[in-house]
Amino acid sequence: AQSVTQLDSQVPVFEEAPVELRCNYSSSVSVYLFWYVQYPNQGLQLLLKYLSGSTLVESINGFEAEFNKSQTSFHLRKPSVHISDTAEYFCAVSAITSYDKVIFGPGTSLSVIP
Amino acid sequence: DSGVTQTPKHLITATGQRVTLRCSPRSGDLSVYWYQQSLDQGLQFLIQYYNGEERAKGNILERFSAQQFPDLHSELNLSSLELGDSALYFCASSVEGSGANVLTFGAGSRLTVL
């Protein structure tokens, strides 16, 4: 079975400062990795994903995440945050099998301070 | 609008009652997932269906049941409700149900048990 740990439940950061949201996973098989974002009063939506290939993946709004197999990590980073980035961020994992459930971490609440 | 429709948006009921939550997946998606989101448990995977068949099961209580109908919509039935069942219930859909598929989430159904 897979599991996901997000060490920081809340991350306050000033606007235009860099941020890193940490994610570690546990799995006995190879995995796909995802970051989803949940804005207030909305459902989750995909931010970025790692399926294979380059270990560094980017989103259209400036976030990036790097898959580190040896450290079983998939940390999310952004060099300069905006007020609009305030949201809950969920790291997720699924096993590379034909069909498997997606397991989410507990989430990190990012608060951008003006 | 993500394309995944959940009804009702809000539901208030009493302990011991039974409710049904409905989900219509995004057009073209064959797989439906149900998740429960609460403050203390985070986002918990309940169950997944693919083209009418149960594909994966998570931490779903015996008081809960679900099904996916031939038109691909899904219903989550919650019975003998307890206070602890109060939560936000999300439905998500994906094209195939593979672990590599991106999940598209609905806006959720907020259940309050009094």
CSV table of C-alpha atoms in Angstrom, one decimal:
chain,number,residue,atom,x,y,z
A,1,ALA,CA,0.0,0.0,0.0
A,2,GLN,CA,1.0,3.6,-0.6
A,3,SER,CA,1.1,6.5,1.9
A,4,VAL,CA,1.9,10.1,1.7
A,5,THR,CA,3.3,12.5,4.3
A,6,GLN,CA,3.1,16.2,4.2
A,7,LEU,CA,5.2,17.4,7.1
A,8,ASP,CA,3.9,21.0,7.2
A,9,SER,CA,0.2,21.4,7.9
A,10,GLN,CA,0.4,25.2,7.6
A,11,VAL,CA,2.9,27.4,5.7
A,12,PRO,CA,2.6,31.2,6.0
A,13,VAL,CA,4.7,33.1,3.6
A,14,PHE,CA,5.0,36.8,2.5
A,15,GLU,CA,4.0,37.8,-1.0
A,16,GLU,CA,6.8,37.5,-3.6
A,17,ALA,CA,8.8,35.2,-1.3
A,18,PRO,CA,9.8,31.7,-2.3
A,19,VAL,CA,8.0,28.7,-0.9
A,20,GLU,CA,8.6,24.9,-0.6
A,21,LEU,CA,5.8,22.5,0.4
A,22,ARG,CA,7.2,19.1,1.4
A,23,CYS,CA,5.9,15.7,0.4
A,24,ASN,CA,7.3,12.3,1.1
A,25,TYR,CA,5.7,9.0,0.1
A,26,SER,CA,6.0,5.4,0.9
A,27,SER,CA,5.5,2.6,-1.5
A,28,SER,CA,6.9,-0.9,-2.3
A,29,VAL,CA,6.3,-0.4,-6.0
A,30,SER,CA,6.9,2.4,-8.5
A,31,VAL,CA,4.5,5.3,-8.3
A,32,TYR,CA,2.9,8.2,-10.1
A,33,LEU,CA,3.0,11.4,-8.2
A,34,PHE,CA,0.7,14.4,-8.2
A,35,TRP,CA,0.1,17.8,-6.6
A,36,TYR,CA,-3.5,19.0,-6.4
A,37,VAL,CA,-4.7,22.4,-5.2
A,38,GLN,CA,-8.0,23.2,-3.5
A,39,TYR,CA,-9.1,26.9,-3.4
A,40,PRO,CA,-11.6,27.9,-0.8
A,41,ASN,CA,-15.0,26.3,-1.3
A,42,GLN,CA,-14.0,24.4,-4.4
A,43,GLY,CA,-13.0,20.9,-5.3
A,44,LEU,CA,-9.5,19.8,-5.9
A,45,GLN,CA,-7.8,20.4,-9.2
A,46,LEU,CA,-4.5,19.1,-10.7
A,47,LEU,CA,-1.5,21.4,-10.3
A,48,LEU,CA,1.1,19.1,-11.8
A,49,LYS,CA,2.1,15.4,-12.2
A,50,TYR,CA,5.0,13.1,-12.6
A,51,LEU,CA,4.5,10.0,-14.6
A,52,SER,CA,7.9,9.3,-16.1
A,53,GLY,CA,10.8,11.0,-17.8
A,54,SER,CA,12.3,14.2,-16.5
A,55,THR,CA,12.2,14.3,-12.7
A,56,LEU,CA,11.4,18.1,-12.7
A,57,VAL,CA,7.9,18.9,-13.7
A,58,GLU,CA,6.3,22.4,-14.0
A,59,SER,CA,2.8,23.9,-13.8
A,60,ILE,CA,1.5,26.7,-15.9
A,61,ASN,CA,1.4,29.1,-13.0
A,62,GLY,CA,5.0,28.9,-11.9
A,63,PHE,CA,5.0,25.9,-9.5
A,64,GLU,CA,7.5,23.1,-10.0
A,65,ALA,CA,8.1,19.8,-8.3
A,66,GLU,CA,11.1,17.4,-8.4
A,67,PHE,CA,10.8,13.7,-8.1
A,68,ASN,CA,13.6,12.3,-5.9
A,69,LYS,CA,13.4,8.5,-5.9
A,70,SER,CA,16.2,7.9,-3.4
A,71,GLN,CA,14.6,10.2,-0.9
A,72,THR,CA,11.0,9.2,-1.9
A,73,SER,CA,10.1,12.9,-2.1
A,74,PHE,CA,8.1,15.1,-4.4
A,75,HIS,CA,8.5,18.6,-3.0
A,76,LEU,CA,6.6,21.5,-4.5
A,77,ARG,CA,8.3,24.9,-5.0
A,78,LYS,CA,7.6,28.3,-6.3
A,79,PRO,CA,10.2,31.1,-6.5
A,80,SER,CA,7.7,34.0,-5.9
A,81,VAL,CA,4.2,33.5,-4.5
A,82,HIS,CA,1.2,35.6,-5.1
A,83,ILE,CA,-1.9,36.3,-3.0
A,84,SER,CA,-3.9,34.1,-5.3
A,85,ASP,CA,-1.7,31.1,-4.4
A,86,THR,CA,-3.4,31.0,-1.0
A,87,ALA,CA,-5.0,27.5,-0.9
A,88,GLU,CA,-4.7,24.0,0.4
A,89,TYR,CA,-2.2,21.8,-1.5
A,90,PHE,CA,-2.4,18.0,-1.6
A,91,CYS,CA,0.3,15.6,-2.6
A,92,ALA,CA,-1.0,12.4,-4.0
A,93,VAL,CA,0.4,9.0,-5.1
A,94,SER,CA,-0.8,6.0,-7.0
A,95,ALA,CA,0.9,2.8,-7.8
A,96,ILE,CA,2.0,2.0,-11.4
A,97,THR,CA,-0.5,-0.8,-12.0
A,98,SER,CA,-3.3,-1.2,-14.4
A,99,TYR,CA,-5.8,0.3,-12.1
A,100,ASP,CA,-5.2,1.7,-8.7
A,101,LYS,CA,-6.6,4.2,-6.2
A,102,VAL,CA,-5.1,7.6,-5.7
A,103,ILE,CA,-4.0,8.3,-2.1
A,104,PHE,CA,-3.8,11.8,-0.9
A,105,GLY,CA,-1.6,13.3,1.8
A,106,PRO,CA,-3.2,15.4,4.7
A,107,GLY,CA,-2.6,18.6,2.9
A,108,THR,CA,-0.7,21.8,3.5
A,109,SER,CA,-2.4,25.1,3.9
A,110,LEU,CA,-0.5,27.9,2.2
A,111,SER,CA,-1.3,31.4,3.4
A,112,VAL,CA,0.3,34.2,1.4
A,113,ILE,CA,0.6,37.4,3.5
A,114,PRO,CA,0.4,40.8,1.7
B,1,ASP,CA,-17.1,24.2,-13.9
B,2,SER,CA,-15.0,21.0,-13.8
B,3,GLY,CA,-17.7,18.9,-15.6
B,4,VAL,CA,-18.3,16.7,-12.6
B,5,THR,CA,-21.7,17.4,-11.0
B,6,GLN,CA,-22.5,16.6,-7.5
B,7,THR,CA,-25.9,16.9,-5.8
B,8,PRO,CA,-26.9,18.0,-3.3
B,9,LYS,CA,-24.4,20.7,-2.4
B,10,HIS,CA,-25.5,20.9,1.2
B,11,LEU,CA,-27.4,18.4,3.3
B,12,ILE,CA,-28.4,18.6,6.9
B,13,THR,CA,-29.9,15.5,8.6
B,14,ALA,CA,-30.2,13.8,11.9
B,15,THR,CA,-28.4,10.8,13.4
B,16,GLY,CA,-29.8,7.5,12.4
B,17,GLN,CA,-31.0,8.7,9.0
B,18,ARG,CA,-30.0,7.7,5.5
B,19,VAL,CA,-28.9,9.9,2.7
B,20,THR,CA,-27.9,9.5,-1.0
B,21,LEU,CA,-25.3,11.6,-2.7
B,22,ARG,CA,-25.2,11.7,-6.5
B,23,CYS,CA,-22.4,12.2,-8.9
B,24,SER,CA,-22.4,12.7,-12.7
B,25,PRO,CA,-18.9,12.2,-14.1
B,26,ARG,CA,-17.3,14.4,-16.7
B,27,SER,CA,-18.4,13.5,-20.2
B,28,GLY,CA,-16.2,10.6,-21.5
B,29,ASP,CA,-14.9,9.6,-18.2
B,30,LEU,CA,-15.6,5.9,-17.2
B,31,SER,CA,-14.2,5.8,-13.7
B,32,VAL,CA,-15.7,7.4,-10.6
B,33,TYR,CA,-14.1,7.8,-7.2
B,34,TRP,CA,-15.6,8.9,-3.9
B,35,TYR,CA,-13.6,10.6,-1.2
B,36,GLN,CA,-14.5,11.9,2.3
B,37,GLN,CA,-12.8,15.1,3.5
B,38,SER,CA,-13.0,16.0,7.2
B,39,LEU,CA,-10.8,18.2,9.4
B,40,ASP,CA,-9.3,15.4,11.5
B,41,GLN,CA,-9.0,12.7,8.8
B,42,GLY,CA,-8.1,14.7,5.7
B,43,LEU,CA,-9.0,13.3,2.3
B,44,GLN,CA,-9.9,9.7,2.6
B,45,PHE,CA,-10.5,7.4,-0.3
B,46,LEU,CA,-13.7,5.5,-0.1
B,47,ILE,CA,-14.3,3.6,-3.3
B,48,GLN,CA,-13.7,3.5,-7.0
B,49,TYR,CA,-15.9,2.3,-9.9
B,50,TYR,CA,-14.9,1.7,-13.5
B,51,ASN,CA,-17.6,1.3,-16.1
B,52,GLY,CA,-20.1,0.0,-13.6
B,53,GLU,CA,-17.8,-2.3,-11.7
B,54,GLU,CA,-16.2,-1.8,-8.4
B,55,ARG,CA,-12.4,-1.4,-8.9
B,56,ALA,CA,-10.9,-0.5,-5.6
B,57,LYS,CA,-12.1,-0.1,-2.0
B,58,GLY,CA,-10.7,2.1,0.7
B,59,ASN,CA,-11.7,3.0,4.2
B,60,ILE,CA,-15.4,2.7,3.5
B,61,LEU,CA,-17.7,1.8,6.4
B,62,GLU,CA,-20.1,-1.0,6.1
B,63,ARG,CA,-22.9,1.6,6.7
B,64,PHE,CA,-21.9,3.1,3.4
B,65,SER,CA,-22.5,1.7,0.0
B,66,ALA,CA,-22.1,2.9,-3.6
B,67,GLN,CA,-22.8,1.9,-7.1
B,68,GLN,CA,-22.2,3.1,-10.7
B,69,PHE,CA,-25.1,2.9,-13.0
B,70,PRO,CA,-25.1,2.0,-16.8
B,71,ASP,CA,-25.3,5.8,-17.6
B,72,LEU,CA,-22.1,6.1,-15.5
B,73,HIS,CA,-23.5,8.3,-12.8
B,74,SER,CA,-22.8,7.1,-9.3
B,75,GLU,CA,-24.5,7.2,-6.0
B,76,LEU,CA,-23.1,7.0,-2.5
B,77,ASN,CA,-25.5,5.8,0.1
B,78,LEU,CA,-24.8,6.6,3.8
B,79,SER,CA,-27.1,5.0,6.4
B,80,SER,CA,-27.4,4.9,10.2
B,81,LEU,CA,-25.7,8.3,10.1
B,82,GLU,CA,-23.5,9.3,13.1
B,83,LEU,CA,-22.2,12.7,14.1
B,84,GLY,CA,-18.8,11.7,12.9
B,85,ASP,CA,-20.1,11.2,9.3
B,86,SER,CA,-20.3,15.0,9.0
B,87,ALA,CA,-17.9,15.8,6.2
B,88,LEU,CA,-17.4,17.0,2.7
B,89,TYR,CA,-17.9,14.2,0.2
B,90,PHE,CA,-16.1,14.5,-3.1
B,91,CYS,CA,-16.7,12.7,-6.3
B,92,ALA,CA,-14.0,12.6,-8.9
B,93,SER,CA,-13.9,11.0,-12.3
B,94,SER,CA,-11.2,10.0,-14.8
B,95,VAL,CA,-11.0,8.6,-18.2
B,96,GLU,CA,-9.9,5.0,-17.5
B,97,GLY,CA,-9.3,4.6,-13.8
B,98,SER,CA,-5.6,4.0,-14.3
B,99,GLY,CA,-3.3,5.3,-11.6
B,100,ALA,CA,-1.8,7.7,-14.2
B,101,ASN,CA,-5.1,9.3,-14.9
B,102,VAL,CA,-5.8,12.8,-13.6
B,103,LEU,CA,-8.8,13.1,-11.4
B,104,THR,CA,-11.4,15.7,-12.1
B,105,PHE,CA,-13.2,16.6,-8.9
B,106,GLY,CA,-16.7,17.9,-8.3
B,107,ALA,CA,-17.5,20.8,-5.9
B,108,GLY,CA,-18.5,18.3,-3.2
B,109,SER,CA,-21.5,17.6,-1.1
B,110,ARG,CA,-21.3,18.9,2.5
B,111,LEU,CA,-23.1,16.6,4.9
B,112,THR,CA,-24.0,17.8,8.4
B,113,VAL,CA,-25.4,15.3,10.8
B,114,LEU,CA,-27.1,16.8,13.9
